[in-house]
Short mmCIF file of C-alpha atoms and ligand atoms in Angstrom, two decimals:
data_model
loop_
_atom_site.label_atom_id
_atom_site.label_comp_id
_atom_site.label_asym_id
_atom_site.label_seq_id
_atom_site.Cartn_x
_atom_site.Cartn_y
_atom_site.Cartn_z
CA UNK A 282 -17.96 -27.62 -13.92
CA UNK A 283 -19.22 -24.22 -13.03
CA UNK A 284 -22.44 -22.61 -14.20
CA UNK A 285 -22.51 -18.89 -14.75
CA UNK A 286 -25.14 -16.92 -12.86
CA UNK A 287 -27.47 -15.29 -15.34
CA UNK A 288 -28.25 -12.11 -13.49
CA UNK A 289 -27.90 -8.40 -14.00
CA UNK A 290 -28.28 -7.62 -10.31
CA UNK A 291 -25.01 -6.16 -9.08
CA UNK A 292 -25.51 -7.55 -5.59
CA UNK A 293 -26.19 -11.02 -6.95
CA UNK A 294 -23.23 -10.81 -9.30
CA UNK A 295 -20.96 -10.18 -6.34
CA UNK A 296 -22.92 -12.59 -4.15
CA UNK A 297 -23.59 -10.12 -1.35
CA UNK A 298 -26.71 -8.82 0.35
CA UNK A 299 -28.15 -5.35 -0.29
CA UNK A 300 -26.84 -4.23 3.07
CA UNK A 301 -23.26 -5.43 2.47
CA UNK A 302 -20.56 -3.27 4.05
CA UNK A 303 -17.64 -1.80 2.11
CA UNK A 304 -15.37 -4.52 3.44
CA UNK A 305 -17.78 -7.27 2.43
CA UNK A 306 -18.08 -5.78 -1.05
CA UNK A 307 -14.34 -5.55 -1.44
CA UNK A 308 -13.68 -9.11 -0.39
CA UNK A 309 -16.58 -10.43 -2.49
CA UNK A 310 -15.22 -8.52 -5.49
CA UNK A 311 -11.72 -9.90 -5.06
CA UNK A 312 -13.03 -13.42 -4.73
CA UNK A 313 -15.32 -13.15 -7.75
CA UNK A 314 -12.73 -11.38 -9.90
CA UNK A 315 -10.19 -14.10 -9.15
CA UNK A 316 -12.73 -16.79 -9.93
CA UNK A 317 -13.80 -15.32 -13.28
CA UNK A 318 -10.44 -13.97 -14.39
CA UNK A 319 -9.95 -15.09 -18.03
CA UNK A 320 -6.56 -16.54 -17.06
CA UNK A 321 -8.24 -18.92 -14.65
CA UNK A 322 -8.54 -22.15 -16.63
CA UNK A 323 -11.19 -23.70 -14.34
CA UNK A 324 -13.73 -20.97 -13.75
CA UNK A 325 -12.53 -18.09 -15.96
CA UNK A 326 -15.29 -16.25 -17.80
CA UNK A 327 -14.61 -12.95 -19.47
CA UNK A 328 -18.23 -11.77 -19.50
CA UNK A 329 -18.69 -12.47 -15.81
CA UNK A 330 -15.31 -10.93 -15.10
CA UNK A 331 -16.46 -7.71 -16.74
CA UNK A 332 -19.80 -7.80 -14.93
CA UNK A 333 -18.02 -8.25 -11.60
CA UNK A 334 -15.93 -5.21 -12.39
CA UNK A 335 -18.96 -3.16 -13.37
CA UNK A 336 -20.85 -4.21 -10.26
CA UNK A 337 -18.01 -3.33 -7.91
CA UNK A 338 -17.24 -0.05 -9.64
CA UNK A 339 -20.78 1.08 -8.87
CA UNK A 340 -21.35 -0.45 -5.43
CA UNK A 341 -18.02 0.60 -3.90
CA UNK A 342 -18.96 4.24 -4.28
CA UNK A 343 -21.69 5.21 -1.79
CA UNK A 344 -23.05 7.84 -4.15
CA UNK A 345 -23.21 5.55 -7.18
CA UNK A 346 -24.57 2.77 -5.02
CA UNK A 347 -27.44 4.99 -3.90
CA UNK A 348 -28.23 5.83 -7.50
CA UNK A 349 -28.20 2.16 -8.41
CA UNK A 350 -30.44 1.26 -5.45
CA UNK A 351 -32.88 3.95 -6.51
CA UNK A 352 -32.92 3.51 -10.31
CA UNK A 353 -31.40 0.09 -10.89
CA UNK A 354 -29.28 -1.02 -13.82
CA UNK A 355 -31.75 0.67 -16.18
CA UNK A 356 -30.75 4.06 -14.80
CA UNK A 357 -27.09 3.20 -15.20
CA UNK A 358 -27.46 2.09 -18.80
CA UNK A 359 -29.53 5.13 -19.71
CA UNK A 360 -27.02 7.41 -18.20
CA UNK A 361 -24.02 6.19 -20.09
CA UNK A 362 -25.66 4.92 -23.29
CA UNK A 363 -24.43 1.62 -24.70
CA UNK A 364 -20.87 2.46 -23.80
CA UNK A 365 -21.52 3.29 -20.20
CA UNK A 366 -18.48 1.36 -19.19
CA UNK A 367 -15.23 1.62 -21.01
CA UNK A 368 -14.16 -1.88 -20.05
CA UNK A 369 -12.57 -3.49 -17.10
CA UNK A 370 -8.82 -3.73 -17.27
CA UNK A 371 -7.58 -5.89 -14.48
CA UNK A 372 -7.37 -5.25 -10.78
CA UNK A 373 -6.57 -1.95 -9.24
CA UNK A 374 -6.79 -0.27 -12.59
CA UNK A 375 -8.70 2.78 -11.50
CA UNK A 376 -8.52 4.04 -15.03
CA UNK A 377 -10.58 1.16 -16.35
CA UNK A 378 -13.88 3.02 -16.07
CA UNK A 379 -15.21 6.33 -17.03
CA UNK A 380 -16.08 8.47 -14.08
CA UNK A 381 -19.68 7.51 -13.47
CA UNK A 382 -20.02 10.37 -11.03
CA UNK A 383 -19.66 12.83 -13.89
CA UNK A 384 -22.11 10.96 -16.06
CA UNK A 385 -24.72 10.96 -13.32
CA UNK A 386 -24.24 14.52 -12.30
CA UNK A 387 -24.65 15.76 -15.87
CA UNK A 388 -27.64 13.49 -16.40
CA UNK A 389 -29.44 14.49 -13.24
CA UNK A 390 -28.27 18.07 -13.27
CA UNK A 391 -26.28 17.69 -10.12
CA UNK A 392 -29.46 16.85 -8.22
CA UNK A 393 -27.69 14.16 -6.27
CA UNK A 394 -25.37 16.59 -4.70
CA UNK A 395 -28.10 19.10 -4.14
CA UNK A 396 -25.53 21.85 -4.12
CA UNK A 397 -24.85 21.13 -0.47
CA UNK A 398 -22.31 18.36 -0.67
CA UNK A 399 -23.10 14.72 -0.05
CA UNK A 400 -25.83 13.82 2.37
CA UNK A 401 -24.41 14.06 5.86
CA UNK A 402 -26.73 11.56 7.44
CA UNK A 403 -25.48 8.65 5.40
CA UNK A 404 -22.86 6.35 6.88
CA UNK A 405 -19.64 6.87 4.96
CA UNK A 406 -16.26 5.29 5.35
CA UNK A 407 -13.46 7.41 6.80
CA UNK A 408 -10.60 8.60 4.60
CA UNK A 409 -7.45 6.54 4.09
CA UNK A 410 -4.10 8.22 4.59
CA UNK A 411 -0.59 7.53 3.41
CA UNK A 412 2.33 7.74 5.80
CA UNK A 413 5.96 6.85 5.23
CA UNK A 414 8.77 6.15 7.68
CA UNK A 415 12.48 5.45 7.43
CA UNK A 416 14.14 2.57 9.21
CA UNK A 417 17.81 1.68 9.49
CA UNK A 418 19.36 -0.83 7.11
CA UNK A 419 19.88 -3.32 9.92
CA UNK A 420 16.41 -2.94 11.49
CA UNK A 421 14.80 -5.78 9.45
CA UNK A 422 17.19 -8.28 11.07
CA UNK A 423 14.39 -8.75 13.62
CA UNK A 424 10.87 -7.54 14.37
CA UNK A 425 10.95 -3.97 15.57
CA UNK A 426 8.45 -1.59 17.12
CA UNK A 427 8.24 1.83 15.57
CA UNK A 428 6.30 4.83 16.82
CA UNK A 429 4.25 6.60 14.17
CA UNK A 430 2.51 9.93 14.47
CA UNK A 431 -0.94 10.12 12.96
CA UNK A 432 -3.46 12.91 12.68
CA UNK A 433 -6.79 11.17 12.11
CA UNK A 434 -10.21 12.74 12.09
CA UNK A 435 -12.01 11.85 15.33
CA UNK A 436 -15.37 12.65 16.89
CA UNK A 437 -15.08 15.97 18.75
CA UNK A 438 -15.04 15.19 22.44
CA UNK A 439 -16.18 18.70 23.43
CA UNK A 440 -19.60 18.32 21.81
CA UNK A 441 -19.67 14.51 21.40
CA UNK A 442 -19.94 14.96 17.66
CA UNK A 443 -23.16 16.96 17.84
CA UNK A 444 -21.57 20.20 16.62
CA UNK A 445 -22.85 22.23 19.56
CA UNK A 446 -22.22 21.92 23.28
CA UNK A 447 -25.84 22.59 24.28
CA UNK A 448 -28.78 20.71 22.77
CA UNK A 449 -30.74 23.98 22.70
CA UNK A 450 -28.28 25.36 20.12
CA UNK A 451 -29.35 22.70 17.64
CA UNK A 452 -32.60 23.60 15.90
CA UNK A 453 -34.63 22.19 13.00
CA UNK A 454 -33.49 23.35 9.55
CA UNK A 455 -35.97 25.85 8.13
CA UNK A 456 -35.31 25.02 4.48
CA UNK A 457 -36.26 21.34 4.66
CA UNK A 458 -38.23 21.34 7.91
CA UNK A 459 -35.86 18.75 9.30
CA UNK A 460 -36.22 16.15 6.56
CA UNK A 461 -32.75 16.81 5.15
CA UNK A 462 -34.17 16.55 1.64
CA UNK A 463 -35.70 18.94 -0.85
CA UNK A 464 -37.84 17.80 -3.80
CA UNK A 465 -37.47 19.09 -7.32
CA UNK A 466 -38.86 18.01 -10.69
CA UNK A 467 -36.33 17.22 -13.39
CA UNK A 468 -36.79 16.51 -17.07
CA UNK A 469 -34.83 13.41 -18.00
CA UNK A 470 -34.83 10.94 -20.87
CA UNK A 471 -37.37 8.89 -18.85
CA UNK A 472 -39.73 11.87 -18.76
CA UNK A 473 -40.34 13.91 -15.64
CA UNK A 474 -38.68 12.59 -12.54
CA UNK A 475 -39.44 13.85 -9.09
CA UNK A 476 -36.07 14.12 -7.56
CA UNK A 477 -35.32 14.19 -3.86
CA UNK A 478 -32.00 15.79 -3.20
CA UNK A 479 -29.97 16.79 -0.18
CA UNK A 480 -31.05 20.01 1.49
CA UNK A 481 -28.50 22.67 0.51
CA UNK A 482 -28.92 24.58 3.79
CA UNK A 483 -28.17 21.80 6.27
CA UNK A 484 -26.37 19.37 3.96
CA UNK A 485 -28.89 16.65 4.82
CA UNK A 486 -28.70 16.67 8.60
CA UNK A 487 -32.11 18.34 8.96
CA UNK A 488 -30.62 20.47 11.70
CA UNK A 489 -29.19 23.90 11.99
CA UNK A 490 -26.57 24.80 14.58
CA UNK A 491 -27.11 28.24 16.16
CA UNK A 492 -24.03 28.31 18.38
CA UNK A 493 -21.39 25.96 16.96
CA UNK A 494 -18.96 24.12 19.22
CA UNK A 495 -15.77 26.18 19.36
CA UNK A 496 -13.56 23.12 19.40
CA UNK A 497 -14.71 21.70 16.05
CA UNK A 498 -16.45 24.80 14.62
CA UNK A 499 -19.71 22.88 14.52
CA UNK A 500 -18.41 20.05 12.37
CA UNK A 501 -18.64 17.45 15.12
CA UNK A 502 -15.30 16.02 13.96
CA UNK A 503 -11.75 17.22 14.30
CA UNK A 504 -8.20 16.04 13.78
CA UNK A 505 -6.38 14.60 16.79
CA UNK A 506 -2.65 14.04 17.21
CA UNK A 507 -2.07 10.39 17.89
CA UNK A 508 0.99 8.20 18.30
CA UNK A 509 0.79 4.48 17.66
CA UNK A 510 3.31 1.65 17.85
CA UNK A 511 3.62 -0.45 14.75
CA UNK A 512 5.40 -3.77 14.49
CA UNK A 513 7.73 -3.69 11.50
CA UNK A 514 8.27 -7.35 10.66
CA UNK A 515 11.72 -8.86 10.23
CA UNK A 516 12.80 -9.16 6.59
CA UNK A 517 10.80 -6.18 5.34
CA UNK A 518 12.17 -4.62 2.17
CA UNK A 519 12.53 -1.04 1.06
CA UNK A 520 9.38 0.54 -0.39
CA UNK A 521 7.03 -2.02 1.13
CA UNK A 522 3.60 -0.65 1.98
CA UNK A 523 1.72 -2.01 4.98
CA UNK A 524 -2.00 -1.46 5.49
CA UNK A 525 -2.94 -0.49 9.03
CA UNK A 526 -6.59 -1.39 8.98
CA UNK A 527 -8.96 1.03 10.71
CA UNK A 528 -6.23 3.53 11.67
CA UNK A 529 -7.41 6.23 9.25
CA UNK A 530 -10.15 8.80 9.72
CA UNK A 531 -13.25 7.87 11.64
CA UNK A 532 -16.28 7.11 9.45
CA UNK A 533 -19.29 9.43 9.38
CA UNK A 534 -22.56 8.41 10.94
CA UNK A 535 -21.28 5.04 12.06
CA UNK A 536 -19.43 4.21 8.82
CA UNK A 537 -16.19 2.20 9.12
CA UNK A 538 -12.85 3.88 9.75
CA UNK A 539 -10.39 4.43 6.92
CA UNK A 540 -6.99 2.78 6.76
CA UNK A 541 -3.40 3.95 6.95
CA UNK A 542 -1.06 2.92 4.16
CA UNK A 543 2.39 2.89 5.73
CA UNK A 544 5.35 2.81 3.36
CA UNK A 545 8.67 1.63 4.80
CA UNK A 546 11.82 3.18 3.44
CA UNK A 547 15.03 1.35 4.39
CA UNK A 548 18.16 3.50 4.67
CA UNK A 549 21.36 2.55 2.81
CA UNK A 550 24.39 1.10 4.60
CA UNK A 551 28.02 2.05 3.93
CA UNK A 552 29.25 -1.57 4.02
CA UNK A 553 26.33 -3.69 2.93
CA UNK A 554 24.06 -3.87 -0.07
CA UNK A 555 20.90 -5.90 -0.12
CA UNK A 556 18.96 -7.73 -2.78
CA UNK A 557 15.91 -9.49 -1.43
CA UNK A 558 17.15 -11.42 1.58
CA UNK A 559 20.76 -11.61 0.32
CA UNK A 560 23.51 -9.31 1.59
CA UNK A 561 26.56 -8.26 -0.42
CA UNK A 562 29.83 -6.78 0.81
CA UNK A 563 33.35 -6.24 -0.49
CA UNK A 564 36.52 -7.62 1.09
CA UNK A 565 39.76 -5.91 0.13
CA UNK A 566 42.79 -8.21 0.31
CA UNK A 567 46.48 -7.55 -0.10
CA UNK A 568 48.53 -9.25 -2.78
CA UNK A 569 50.16 -11.66 -0.33
CA UNK A 570 46.93 -12.61 1.49
CA UNK A 571 45.21 -13.34 -1.80
CA UNK A 572 48.11 -15.42 -3.06
CA UNK A 573 48.92 -17.30 0.14
CA UNK A 574 45.46 -17.59 1.67
CA UNK A 575 44.30 -15.90 4.83
CA UNK A 576 41.86 -16.14 7.68
CA UNK A 577 39.93 -12.97 8.42
CA UNK A 578 36.89 -11.76 10.35
CA UNK A 579 34.37 -10.08 8.08
CA UNK A 580 31.44 -7.97 9.28
CA UNK A 581 27.97 -9.41 8.73
CA UNK A 582 24.58 -7.97 9.63
CA UNK A 583 24.70 -10.12 12.77
CA UNK A 584 28.24 -9.20 13.92
CA UNK A 585 31.34 -10.83 12.46
CA UNK A 586 32.05 -14.12 10.80
CA UNK A 587 35.38 -15.90 10.35
CA UNK A 588 36.17 -16.35 6.66
CA UNK A 589 38.90 -18.64 5.28
CA UNK A 590 40.31 -17.07 2.14
CA UNK A 591 41.96 -19.84 0.12
CA UNK A 592 45.35 -19.46 -1.49
CA UNK A 593 45.32 -18.14 -5.07
CA UNK A 594 42.12 -16.17 -4.52
CA UNK A 595 41.46 -13.85 -7.44
CA UNK A 596 39.91 -10.41 -7.63
CA UNK A 597 36.18 -10.76 -8.24
CA UNK A 598 36.00 -14.13 -6.50
CA UNK A 599 32.91 -14.44 -4.29
CA UNK A 600 32.77 -16.24 -0.94
CA UNK A 601 29.37 -17.27 0.38
CA UNK A 602 28.49 -17.15 4.06
CA UNK A 603 25.39 -19.26 4.21
CA UNK A 604 22.35 -18.06 6.17
CA UNK A 605 24.01 -14.79 7.17
CA UNK A 606 21.58 -12.72 5.10
CA UNK A 607 18.30 -11.11 6.11
CA UNK A 608 15.43 -13.23 7.32
CA UNK A 609 12.70 -13.79 4.76
CA UNK A 610 9.52 -11.85 5.45
CA UNK A 611 7.12 -13.99 7.49
CA UNK A 612 9.57 -16.91 7.44
CA UNK A 613 11.92 -15.93 10.22
CA UNK A 614 13.79 -19.22 10.28
CA UNK A 615 14.78 -18.92 6.66
CA UNK A 616 17.54 -16.46 5.84
CA UNK A 617 19.34 -15.30 2.74
CA UNK A 618 23.11 -15.60 2.21
CA UNK A 619 25.91 -13.12 2.63
CA UNK A 620 28.12 -12.84 -0.46
CA UNK A 621 31.63 -11.51 0.03
CA UNK A 622 33.20 -10.13 -3.11
CA UNK A 623 37.01 -10.16 -3.03
CA UNK A 624 38.97 -7.22 -4.37
CA UNK A 625 42.74 -7.70 -4.50
CA UNK A 626 44.58 -4.49 -3.81
CA UNK A 627 47.85 -3.74 -5.61
CA UNK A 628 49.96 -1.62 -3.21
CA UNK A 629 50.83 1.86 -4.40
CA UNK A 630 53.00 2.97 -1.49
CA UNK A 631 55.87 0.44 -1.55
CA UNK A 632 58.85 1.01 0.74
CA UNK A 633 62.36 0.54 -0.56
CA UNK A 634 62.60 -2.89 1.06
CA UNK A 635 59.19 -4.07 -0.22
CA UNK A 636 60.13 -2.96 -3.69
CA UNK A 637 63.37 -4.97 -3.50
CA UNK A 638 61.49 -8.10 -2.42
CA UNK A 639 58.98 -7.73 -5.23
CA UNK A 640 61.78 -7.33 -7.78
CA UNK A 641 63.26 -10.53 -6.44
CA UNK A 642 59.88 -12.21 -6.72
CA UNK A 643 59.51 -10.90 -10.26
CA UNK A 644 62.83 -12.44 -11.26
CA UNK A 645 61.77 -15.81 -9.85
CA UNK A 646 58.43 -15.77 -11.68
CA UNK A 647 60.19 -15.05 -14.98
CA UNK A 648 57.05 -13.49 -16.45
CA UNK A 649 54.99 -16.67 -16.23
CA UNK A 650 51.84 -14.76 -15.14
CA UNK A 651 51.97 -12.47 -18.14
CA UNK A 652 49.76 -13.18 -21.08
CA UNK A 653 49.03 -10.81 -23.95
ZN1 ZN B 290 -17.25 19.90 18.79
ZN1 ZN B 291 -32.23 21.34 5.70
#
């Protein structure tokens, strides 16, 4: 038996503290969503499932989270009316919610952005990036190392992220007197609200840079060329995406780094086809070999394998070479099979002598293979 938590607090719903990091939120959300998923016969609960979705949708976004921390659920409900959320439709469905950012910015007249972009002093997570690489068809036979070029945002080493080389070039912002915030009074449906918003002059840093660092143009961050080695695991399939945790852009003000989403594209092969861990190839056989049986070496992804073709083998017949397929991902000792599809070739370039022999053969068969 499981009792449902009767709470409207988004942090409590997800079971995290008010200071939870992005990663903690994400893992708490996944856990809770799995637990309350209506398909879960033990602990499924549609109402809680929706609440979990609402809570995460707000808390995962630093801007929305700040609004929630400041105004609570009341502010959220007021902003969107009764239909503030358009429903939660499964995992990863980014389209499940209306864009709360728009709702809030129209409600508060854009006060949260202050016209100067998001507050620069707040810790924010670095950007994720997508990268894709090609590997050869045979590469997934074993683990391989692959070099990948990245271009992540890093702290500028020339100014140590300060934006200016000399401390004396950094002065207090005149607009906000160094607080990074300006105060305005807004009329909202709650009445008059004194609204602190980010200083538009300094973007919330409270500082002004007189002589910006030439290397980063005063930003304190810049993109750096970087090459990393990535282990591509044996058995990987085409179009698989790997997450390289913490390899994306550096976070701002101590926020966590973003991730790299690396998509693996596997090139085609002229002899082999692949489905999952199984390999398929075609073996062309002459009339005589197919009829009399034959022993032949066929190429596999590991080299060659001796194959005994039995007498009376037909076109379309499939021979299985067990465990000669690709390794299964993360189960290296288990491999797929190699399926050899036989194609019997009727010769089209018969010599005079061959033709004579076949005519002889035809006479002996007396049409017994013909059926109409
Ligand atoms: Zn710099
Ligand atoms: Zn300022």
